XYZ file of C-alpha atoms in Angstrom:
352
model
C -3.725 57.930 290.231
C 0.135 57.387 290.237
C 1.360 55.714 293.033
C 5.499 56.992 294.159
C 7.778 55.027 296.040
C 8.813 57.198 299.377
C 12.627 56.679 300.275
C 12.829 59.069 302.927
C 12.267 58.507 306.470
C 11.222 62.367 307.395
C 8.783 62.356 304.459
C 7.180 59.224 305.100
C 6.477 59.999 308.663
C 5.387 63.515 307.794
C 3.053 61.704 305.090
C 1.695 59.105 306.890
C 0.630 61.062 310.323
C -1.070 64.141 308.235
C -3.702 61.168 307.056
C -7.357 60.063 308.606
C -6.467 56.956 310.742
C -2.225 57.650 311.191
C -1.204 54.329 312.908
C 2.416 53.368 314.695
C 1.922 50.337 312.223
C 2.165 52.389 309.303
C 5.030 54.121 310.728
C 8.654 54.034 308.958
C 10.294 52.861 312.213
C 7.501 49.423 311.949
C 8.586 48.483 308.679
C 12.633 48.735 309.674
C 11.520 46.102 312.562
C 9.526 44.350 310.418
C 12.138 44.138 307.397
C 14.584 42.464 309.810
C 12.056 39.528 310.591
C 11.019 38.454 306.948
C 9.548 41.177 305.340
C 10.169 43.449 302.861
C 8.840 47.377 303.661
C 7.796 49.581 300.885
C 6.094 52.983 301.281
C 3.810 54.037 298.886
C 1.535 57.621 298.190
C -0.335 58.615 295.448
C 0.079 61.150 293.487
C -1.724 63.911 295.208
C -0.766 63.197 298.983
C -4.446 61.854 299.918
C -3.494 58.464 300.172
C -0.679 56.294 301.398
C 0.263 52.732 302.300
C 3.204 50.921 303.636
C 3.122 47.475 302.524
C 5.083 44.869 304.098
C 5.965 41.647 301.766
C 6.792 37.900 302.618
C 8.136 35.334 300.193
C 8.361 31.419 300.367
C 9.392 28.414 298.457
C 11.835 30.443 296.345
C 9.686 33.055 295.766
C 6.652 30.915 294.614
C 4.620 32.114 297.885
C 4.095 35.814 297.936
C 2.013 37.791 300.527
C 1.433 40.986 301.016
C -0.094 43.136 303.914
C -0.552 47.042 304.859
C -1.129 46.939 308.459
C -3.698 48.889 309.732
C -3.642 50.710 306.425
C -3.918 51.861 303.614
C -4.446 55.933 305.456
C -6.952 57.608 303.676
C -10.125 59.859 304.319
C -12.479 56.217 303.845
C -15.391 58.424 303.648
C -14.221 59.976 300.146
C -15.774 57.062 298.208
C -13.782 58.181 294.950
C -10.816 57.781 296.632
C -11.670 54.865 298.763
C -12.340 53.038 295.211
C -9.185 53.937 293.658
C -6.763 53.336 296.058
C -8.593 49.990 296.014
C -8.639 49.276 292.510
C -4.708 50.159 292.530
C -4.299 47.521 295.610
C -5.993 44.757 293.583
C -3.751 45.845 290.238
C -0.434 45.681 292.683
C -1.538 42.448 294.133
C -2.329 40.866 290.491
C 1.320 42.464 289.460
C 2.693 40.951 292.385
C 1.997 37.270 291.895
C 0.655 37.577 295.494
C -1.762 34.341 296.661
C -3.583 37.715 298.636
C -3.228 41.252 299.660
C -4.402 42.054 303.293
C -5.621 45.258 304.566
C -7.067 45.924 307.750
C -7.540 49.798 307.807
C -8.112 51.575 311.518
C -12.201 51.995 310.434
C -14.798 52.140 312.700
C -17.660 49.819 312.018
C -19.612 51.307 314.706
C -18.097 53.694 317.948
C -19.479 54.732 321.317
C -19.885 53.804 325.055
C -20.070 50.485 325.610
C -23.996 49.737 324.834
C -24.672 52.838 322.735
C -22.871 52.649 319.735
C -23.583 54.019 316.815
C -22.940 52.771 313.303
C -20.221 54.946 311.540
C -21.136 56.057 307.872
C -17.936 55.663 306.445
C -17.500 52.003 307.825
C -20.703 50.776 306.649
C -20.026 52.120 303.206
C -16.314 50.802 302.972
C -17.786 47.186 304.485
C -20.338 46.929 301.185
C -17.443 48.633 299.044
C -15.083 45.782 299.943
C -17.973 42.899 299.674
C -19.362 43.701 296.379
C -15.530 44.467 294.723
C -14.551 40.589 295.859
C -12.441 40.937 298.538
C -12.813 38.770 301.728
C -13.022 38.431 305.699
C -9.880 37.518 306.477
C -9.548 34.135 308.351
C -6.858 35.669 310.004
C -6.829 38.595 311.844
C -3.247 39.482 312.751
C -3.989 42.840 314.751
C -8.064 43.214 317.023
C -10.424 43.823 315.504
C -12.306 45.737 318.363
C -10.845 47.941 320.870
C -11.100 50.407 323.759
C -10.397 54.800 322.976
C -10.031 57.192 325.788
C -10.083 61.158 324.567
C -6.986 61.978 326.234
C -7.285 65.557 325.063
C -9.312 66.162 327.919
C -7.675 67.206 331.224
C -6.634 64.255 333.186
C -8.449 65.040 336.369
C -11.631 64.765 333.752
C -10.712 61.270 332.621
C -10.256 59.793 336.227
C -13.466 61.013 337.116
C -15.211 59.645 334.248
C -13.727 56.069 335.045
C -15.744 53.310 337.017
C -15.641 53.935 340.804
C -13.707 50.751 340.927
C -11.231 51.791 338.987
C -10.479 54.699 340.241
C -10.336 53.459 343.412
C -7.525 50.863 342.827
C -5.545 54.243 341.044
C -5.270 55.621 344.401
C -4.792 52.181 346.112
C -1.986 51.783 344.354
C -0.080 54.888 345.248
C -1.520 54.072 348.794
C 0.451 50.837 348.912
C 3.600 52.352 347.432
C 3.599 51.674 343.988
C 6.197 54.476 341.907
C 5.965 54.462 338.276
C 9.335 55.659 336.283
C 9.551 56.535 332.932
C 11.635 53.469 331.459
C 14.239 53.357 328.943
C 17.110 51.504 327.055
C 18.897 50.432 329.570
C 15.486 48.403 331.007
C 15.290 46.543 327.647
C 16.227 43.355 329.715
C 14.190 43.961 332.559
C 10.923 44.553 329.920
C 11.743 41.257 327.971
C 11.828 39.743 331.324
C 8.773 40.772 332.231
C 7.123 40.066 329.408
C 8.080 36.637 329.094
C 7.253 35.754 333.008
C 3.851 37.686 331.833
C 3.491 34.950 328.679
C 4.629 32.288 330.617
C 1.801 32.662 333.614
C -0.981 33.991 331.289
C -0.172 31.192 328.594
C -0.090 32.962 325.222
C 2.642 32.479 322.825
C 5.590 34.992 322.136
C 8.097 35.967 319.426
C 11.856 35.623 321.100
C 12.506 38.206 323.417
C 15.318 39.744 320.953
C 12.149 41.218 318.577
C 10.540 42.937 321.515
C 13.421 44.457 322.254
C 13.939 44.983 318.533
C 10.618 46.723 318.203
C 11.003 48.689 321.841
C 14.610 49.790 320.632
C 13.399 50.846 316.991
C 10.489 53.106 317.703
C 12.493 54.301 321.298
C 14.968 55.707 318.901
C 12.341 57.029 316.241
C 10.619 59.318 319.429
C 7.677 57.207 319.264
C 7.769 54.832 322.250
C 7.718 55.418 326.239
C 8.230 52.611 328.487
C 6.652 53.289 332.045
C 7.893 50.764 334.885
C 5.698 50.446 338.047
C 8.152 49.779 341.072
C 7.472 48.352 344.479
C 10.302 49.329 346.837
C 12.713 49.534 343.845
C 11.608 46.405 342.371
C 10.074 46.288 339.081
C 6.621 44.467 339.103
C 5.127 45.761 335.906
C 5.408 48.049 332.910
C 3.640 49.026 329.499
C 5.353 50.005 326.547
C 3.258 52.983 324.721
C 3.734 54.098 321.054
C 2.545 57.334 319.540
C 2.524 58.221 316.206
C 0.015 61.688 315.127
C -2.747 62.270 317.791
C -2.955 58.821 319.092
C -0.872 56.743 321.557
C -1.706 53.237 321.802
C -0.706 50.695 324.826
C 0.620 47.466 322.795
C 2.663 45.526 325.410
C 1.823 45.534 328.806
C 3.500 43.179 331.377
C 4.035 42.115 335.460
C 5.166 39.737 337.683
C 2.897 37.849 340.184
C 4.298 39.937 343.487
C 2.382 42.720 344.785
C -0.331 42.651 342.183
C -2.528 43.278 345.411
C -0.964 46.886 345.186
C -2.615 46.962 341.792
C 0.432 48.546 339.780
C -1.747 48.105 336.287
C -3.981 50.479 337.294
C -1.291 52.943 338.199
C 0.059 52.497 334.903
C -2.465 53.086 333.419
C -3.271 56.505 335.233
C 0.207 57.405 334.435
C -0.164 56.009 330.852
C -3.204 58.779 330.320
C -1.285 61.354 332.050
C 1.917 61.098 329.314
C -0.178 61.009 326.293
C -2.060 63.740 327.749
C 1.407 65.874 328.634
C 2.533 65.272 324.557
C -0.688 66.972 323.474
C -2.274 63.631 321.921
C -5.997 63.131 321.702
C -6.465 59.562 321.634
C -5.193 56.919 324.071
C -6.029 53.502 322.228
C -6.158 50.523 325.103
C -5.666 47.934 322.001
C -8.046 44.970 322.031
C -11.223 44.022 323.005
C -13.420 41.078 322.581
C -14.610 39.652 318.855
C -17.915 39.381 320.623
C -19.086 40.854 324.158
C -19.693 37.604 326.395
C -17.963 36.375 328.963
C -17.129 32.914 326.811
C -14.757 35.504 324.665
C -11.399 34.897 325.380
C -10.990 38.354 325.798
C -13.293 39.019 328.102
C -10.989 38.695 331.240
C -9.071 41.540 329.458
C -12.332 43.451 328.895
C -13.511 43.449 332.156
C -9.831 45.323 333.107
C -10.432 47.844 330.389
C -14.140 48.795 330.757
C -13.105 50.299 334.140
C -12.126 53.180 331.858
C -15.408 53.581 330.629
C -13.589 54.694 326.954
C -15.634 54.310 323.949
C -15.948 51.111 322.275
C -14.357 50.859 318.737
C -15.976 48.168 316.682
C -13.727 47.808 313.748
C -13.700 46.900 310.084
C -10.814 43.951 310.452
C -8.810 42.303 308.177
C -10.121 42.080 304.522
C -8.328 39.629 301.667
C -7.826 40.421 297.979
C -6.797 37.339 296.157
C -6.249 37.408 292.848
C -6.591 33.551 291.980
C -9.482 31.955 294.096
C -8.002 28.157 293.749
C -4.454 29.185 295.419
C -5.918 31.521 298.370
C -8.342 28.635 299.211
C -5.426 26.204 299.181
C -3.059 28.852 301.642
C -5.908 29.650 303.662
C -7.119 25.632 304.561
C -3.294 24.791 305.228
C -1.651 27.969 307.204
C -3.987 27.018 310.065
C -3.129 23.793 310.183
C 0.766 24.933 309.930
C 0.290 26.852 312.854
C -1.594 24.135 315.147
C 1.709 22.218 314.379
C 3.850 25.117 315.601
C 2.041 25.397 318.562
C 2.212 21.515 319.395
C 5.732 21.689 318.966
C 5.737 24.845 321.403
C 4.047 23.209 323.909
């Protein structure tokens, strides 16, 4: 196939959410954040619109280091095995091209879907999974995005959803408006109060963050593109938590959620959540993603806290493909891939 550079922003979009498995990450208004924190965006289709990727590219050393990665992508129909192998084979040609030490894909592909307990393997996952063994390509050792999460069909009327959720769950819904919780749709001028949030959130919960000015890089970006919602939960005017939702095709997807320690007794997550389903549902989208679930289902997982939040929803569990590795020279990927861990142990010691 030929592969075309896309230049335009309409087209791209267009493009990209038309596709099996559109994803905010594959979005145009991703790779302007992403180009103004080391990488290089470039959006590629082949030839006959079945196929596209936008690949993001970082450099080091002077240009001796190259990496590239399509986030949650490349979109295509994986099920099309012709197509699946071609788009591949043009991946591993760009990558040798390239100079890259590897090229890393992690495509929105079901390994197996269902309720939690019942899932069924996926055809097209399975296939893809062999596909990607038997051409070379590897698990990656790091998996930027989860590899599992949690899908609510949001298509169906609200009312529907709530009553499908865990009895728990929908009892701390109504709890919450109860105790006097408000949510507000948020926007621009709450960037500050978000940030804030978010790093009290970080800061109590103990993961590391990026600096507050690329969250509101990323909330500003894709509030401008039409493809991001903040919703603030409010006790008495004060705001004690918030999501930030993206959409982008039939799917909105709840990426950043944050709160403060007061009144989580009123359980303003839950509300947010209620309200979450009810905006994707008002925009006509399908498929509200809760983003992230546990590698494996135990409670030694160290997302299994977050698990036990999101299986209150009782959405269907996605069990994905993850991030795969093509690198064209063995000796230099084995090299990156023993010291970039060890880089980022140092990172975090310095972090504290």
């Amino acid at each position: 196939m030929t592969l075309t550079t896309v230049t335009d922003q309409a087209a791209w979009d267009a493009l990209a959410q038309s596709l099996p498995g559109a994803h905010i990450l594959q979005s145009w208004a991703w790779g302007e954040v992403k180009s103004r924190w080391g990488w290089r965006a470039e959006r590629l289709a082949w030839a006959d619109g079945r196929a596209a990727a936008q690949v993001l590219t970082r450099t080091a050393a002077g240009g001796l280091i190259r990496y590239l990665y399509i986030p949650r992508g490349p979109l295509l129909d994986w099920g099309d095995t012709a197509l699946r192998d071609e788009v591949l084979a043009d991946l591993e040609a760009l990558a040798r091209r390239r100079g890259a030490i590897a090229l890393k894909i992690d495509p929105d592909v079901a390994l197996k879907l269902g309720p939690f307990g019942a899932e069924a393997d996926q055809a097209a996952g399975q296939a893809t999974l062999a596909a990607l063994t038997d051409r070379g390509w590897r698990l990656s050792p790091e998996q930027v995005q989860f590899r599992n999460t949690v899908l609510l069909d949001v298509g169906r009327d609200p009312e529907v959803v709530l009553a499908d959720m865990k009895q728990k769950m929908r009892y701390n819904v109504r709890l919450a408006t109860r105790k006097g919780v408000v949510v507000r749709a948020g926007g621009l001028a709450d960037l500050a109060t978000l940030a804030a949030l978010y790093v009290e959130t970080a800061a109590r919960d103990g993961f590391l963050i990026r600096p507050p000015a690329y969250y509101a890089d990323v909330w500003r970006t894709l509030m401008a593109a039409g493809q991001a919602q903040p919703l603030i939960a409010e006790v008495e005017g004060e705001a004690v938590a918030a999501v930030v939702l993206f959409h982008f095709g039939p799917t909105a997807w709840y990426f950043y959620g944050m709160s403060r320690a007061a009144h989580r007794d009123r359980m303003p997550n839950h509300l947010l959540q209620w309200e979450a389903i009810r905006w994707a549902h008002a925009q006509g989208l399908k498929t509200y993603d809760l983003w992230g679930a546990p590698d494996v289902f135990d409670e030694h997982d160290r997302m299994w806290g977050v698990w036990r939040f999101k299986e209150g929803f009782n959405g269907h569990v996605h069990h994905g493909l993850g991030a795969w590795d093509f690198a064209p020279a063995a000796w230099r990927y084995d090299l990156f891939t023993t010291a970039l861990p060890r880089i980022r142990a140092w990172l975090r010691r310095g972090a504290g």
